[in-house]
Short mmCIF file of C-alpha atoms in Angstrom, two decimals:
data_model
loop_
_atom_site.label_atom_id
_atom_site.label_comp_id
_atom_site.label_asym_id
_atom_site.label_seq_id
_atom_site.Cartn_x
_atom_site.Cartn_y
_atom_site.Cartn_z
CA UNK A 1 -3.76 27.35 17.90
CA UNK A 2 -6.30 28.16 20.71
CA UNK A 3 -7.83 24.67 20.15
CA UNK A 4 -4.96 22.96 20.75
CA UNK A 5 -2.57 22.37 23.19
CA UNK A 6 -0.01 25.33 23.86
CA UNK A 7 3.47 25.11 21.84
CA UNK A 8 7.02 25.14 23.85
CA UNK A 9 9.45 26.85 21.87
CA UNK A 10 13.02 27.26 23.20
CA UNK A 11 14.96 30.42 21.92
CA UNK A 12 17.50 32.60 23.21
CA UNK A 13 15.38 36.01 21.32
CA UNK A 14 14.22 36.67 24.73
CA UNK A 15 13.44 40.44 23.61
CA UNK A 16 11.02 39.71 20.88
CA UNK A 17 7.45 39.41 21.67
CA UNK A 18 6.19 35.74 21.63
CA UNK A 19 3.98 36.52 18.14
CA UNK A 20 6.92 37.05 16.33
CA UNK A 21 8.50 33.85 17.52
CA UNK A 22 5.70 31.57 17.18
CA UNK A 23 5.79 33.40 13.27
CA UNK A 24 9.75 32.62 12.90
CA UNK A 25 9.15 29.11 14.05
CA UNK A 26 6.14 28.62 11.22
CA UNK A 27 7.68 29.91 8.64
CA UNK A 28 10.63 27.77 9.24
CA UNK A 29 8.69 24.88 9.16
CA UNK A 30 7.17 25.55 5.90
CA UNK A 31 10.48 25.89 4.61
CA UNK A 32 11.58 22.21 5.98
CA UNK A 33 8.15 21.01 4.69
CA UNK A 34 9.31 22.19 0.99
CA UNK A 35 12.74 20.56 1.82
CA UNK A 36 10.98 17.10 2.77
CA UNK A 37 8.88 17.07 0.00
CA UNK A 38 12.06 18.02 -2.37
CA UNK A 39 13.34 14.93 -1.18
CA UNK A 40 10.73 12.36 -1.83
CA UNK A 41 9.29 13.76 -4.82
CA UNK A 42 12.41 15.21 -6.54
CA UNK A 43 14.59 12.40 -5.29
CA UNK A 44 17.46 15.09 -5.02
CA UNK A 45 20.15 13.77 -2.23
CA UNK A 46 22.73 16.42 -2.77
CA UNK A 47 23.06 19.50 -5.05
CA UNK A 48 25.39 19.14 -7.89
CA UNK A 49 26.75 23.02 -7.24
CA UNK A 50 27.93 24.89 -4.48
CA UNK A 51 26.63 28.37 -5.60
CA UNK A 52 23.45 29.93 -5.18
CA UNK A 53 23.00 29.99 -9.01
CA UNK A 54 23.98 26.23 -9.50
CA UNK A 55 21.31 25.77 -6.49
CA UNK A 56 18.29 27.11 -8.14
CA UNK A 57 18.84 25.69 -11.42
CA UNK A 58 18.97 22.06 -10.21
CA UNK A 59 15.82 22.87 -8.18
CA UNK A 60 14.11 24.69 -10.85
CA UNK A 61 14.97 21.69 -13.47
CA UNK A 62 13.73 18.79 -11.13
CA UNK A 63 10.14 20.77 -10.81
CA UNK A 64 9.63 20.97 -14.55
CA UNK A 65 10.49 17.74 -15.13
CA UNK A 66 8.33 16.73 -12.01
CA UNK A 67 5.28 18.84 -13.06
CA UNK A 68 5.94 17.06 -16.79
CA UNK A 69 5.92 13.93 -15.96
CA UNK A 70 2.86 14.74 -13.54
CA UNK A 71 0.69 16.68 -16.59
CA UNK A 72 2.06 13.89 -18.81
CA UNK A 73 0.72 11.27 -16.73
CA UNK A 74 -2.95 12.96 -15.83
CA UNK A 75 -3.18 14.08 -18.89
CA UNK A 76 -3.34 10.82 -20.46
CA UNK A 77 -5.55 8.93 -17.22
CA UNK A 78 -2.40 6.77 -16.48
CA UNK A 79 -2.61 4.26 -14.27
CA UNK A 80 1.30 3.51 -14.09
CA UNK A 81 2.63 5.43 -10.40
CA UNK A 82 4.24 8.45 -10.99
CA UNK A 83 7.67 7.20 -9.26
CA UNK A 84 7.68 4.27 -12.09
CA UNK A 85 6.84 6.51 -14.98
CA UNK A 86 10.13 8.59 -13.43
CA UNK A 87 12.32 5.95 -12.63
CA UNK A 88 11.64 4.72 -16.16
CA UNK A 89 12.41 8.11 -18.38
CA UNK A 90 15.59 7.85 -15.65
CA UNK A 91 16.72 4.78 -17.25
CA UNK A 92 16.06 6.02 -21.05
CA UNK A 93 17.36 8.86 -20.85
CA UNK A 94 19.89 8.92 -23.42
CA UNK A 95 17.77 5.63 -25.41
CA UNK A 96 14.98 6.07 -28.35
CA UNK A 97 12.38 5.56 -27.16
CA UNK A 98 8.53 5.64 -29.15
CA UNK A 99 6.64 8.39 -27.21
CA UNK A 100 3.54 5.98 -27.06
CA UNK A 101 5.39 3.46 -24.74
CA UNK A 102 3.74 4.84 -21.44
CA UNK A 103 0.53 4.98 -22.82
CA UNK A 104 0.25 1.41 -24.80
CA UNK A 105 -3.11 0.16 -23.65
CA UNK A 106 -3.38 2.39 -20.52
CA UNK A 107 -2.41 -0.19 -18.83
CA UNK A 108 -0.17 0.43 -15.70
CA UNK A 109 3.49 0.12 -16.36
CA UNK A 110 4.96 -2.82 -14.87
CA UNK A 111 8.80 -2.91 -13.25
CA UNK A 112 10.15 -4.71 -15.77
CA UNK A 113 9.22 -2.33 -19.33
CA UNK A 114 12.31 -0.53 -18.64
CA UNK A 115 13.81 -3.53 -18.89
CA UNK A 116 12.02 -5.01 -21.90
CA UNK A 117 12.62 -1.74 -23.95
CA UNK A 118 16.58 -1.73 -22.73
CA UNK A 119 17.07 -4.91 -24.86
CA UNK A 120 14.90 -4.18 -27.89
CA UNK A 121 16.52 -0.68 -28.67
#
């Protein structure tokens, strides 16, 4: 940071050298960076477990089907946002549903499909 301006940091570890602090305080942030983006991408407000375990599973599952839906959708040159294409497999979960129905045209996928393919199924 010697281009910028110098960084306050408050801490009560007055015996460790100001390196190590300034390192503490980055790699925290990284860590609430991954937290932030858990939260918009991975939509996850609150873990369904209390143990580590339970934890890592729900974080590990949300990724895949992130990374899925994010081959899935490059893959094919969507158009549709990523957010619809997941708030629509979120409300068709449990419905048949033909494979092709993201891809019909390329054209993007409009709020209302999930809607239109709730009533014909």
């Amino acid at each position: 940071r010697e281009d910028k301006d110098p960084l306050i940091l408050v801490t009560n570890l007055l015996d460790e050298p100001a390196e190590m602090i300034a390192q503490l305080y980055k790699s925290r942030w990284e860590i609430e960076l991954f937290f932030k983006w858990i939260k918009q991408r991975l939509k996850i407000k609150k873990f369904l477990g209390k143990s580590e375990n339970a934890v890592k599973i729900q974080l590990i599952t949300a990724i895949i089907a992130y990374l899925l839906v994010f081959l899935f959708k490059n893959s094919r040159n969507q158009t549709t946002p990523l957010y619809l294409m997941l708030v629509w497999i979120k409300c068709n979960l449990e419905k048949p549903v033909p494979v092709n129905a993201f891809y019909l045209d390329k054209k993007p996928m409009s709020p209302e499909v999930p809607l239109l393919l709730e009533t014909k199924t």
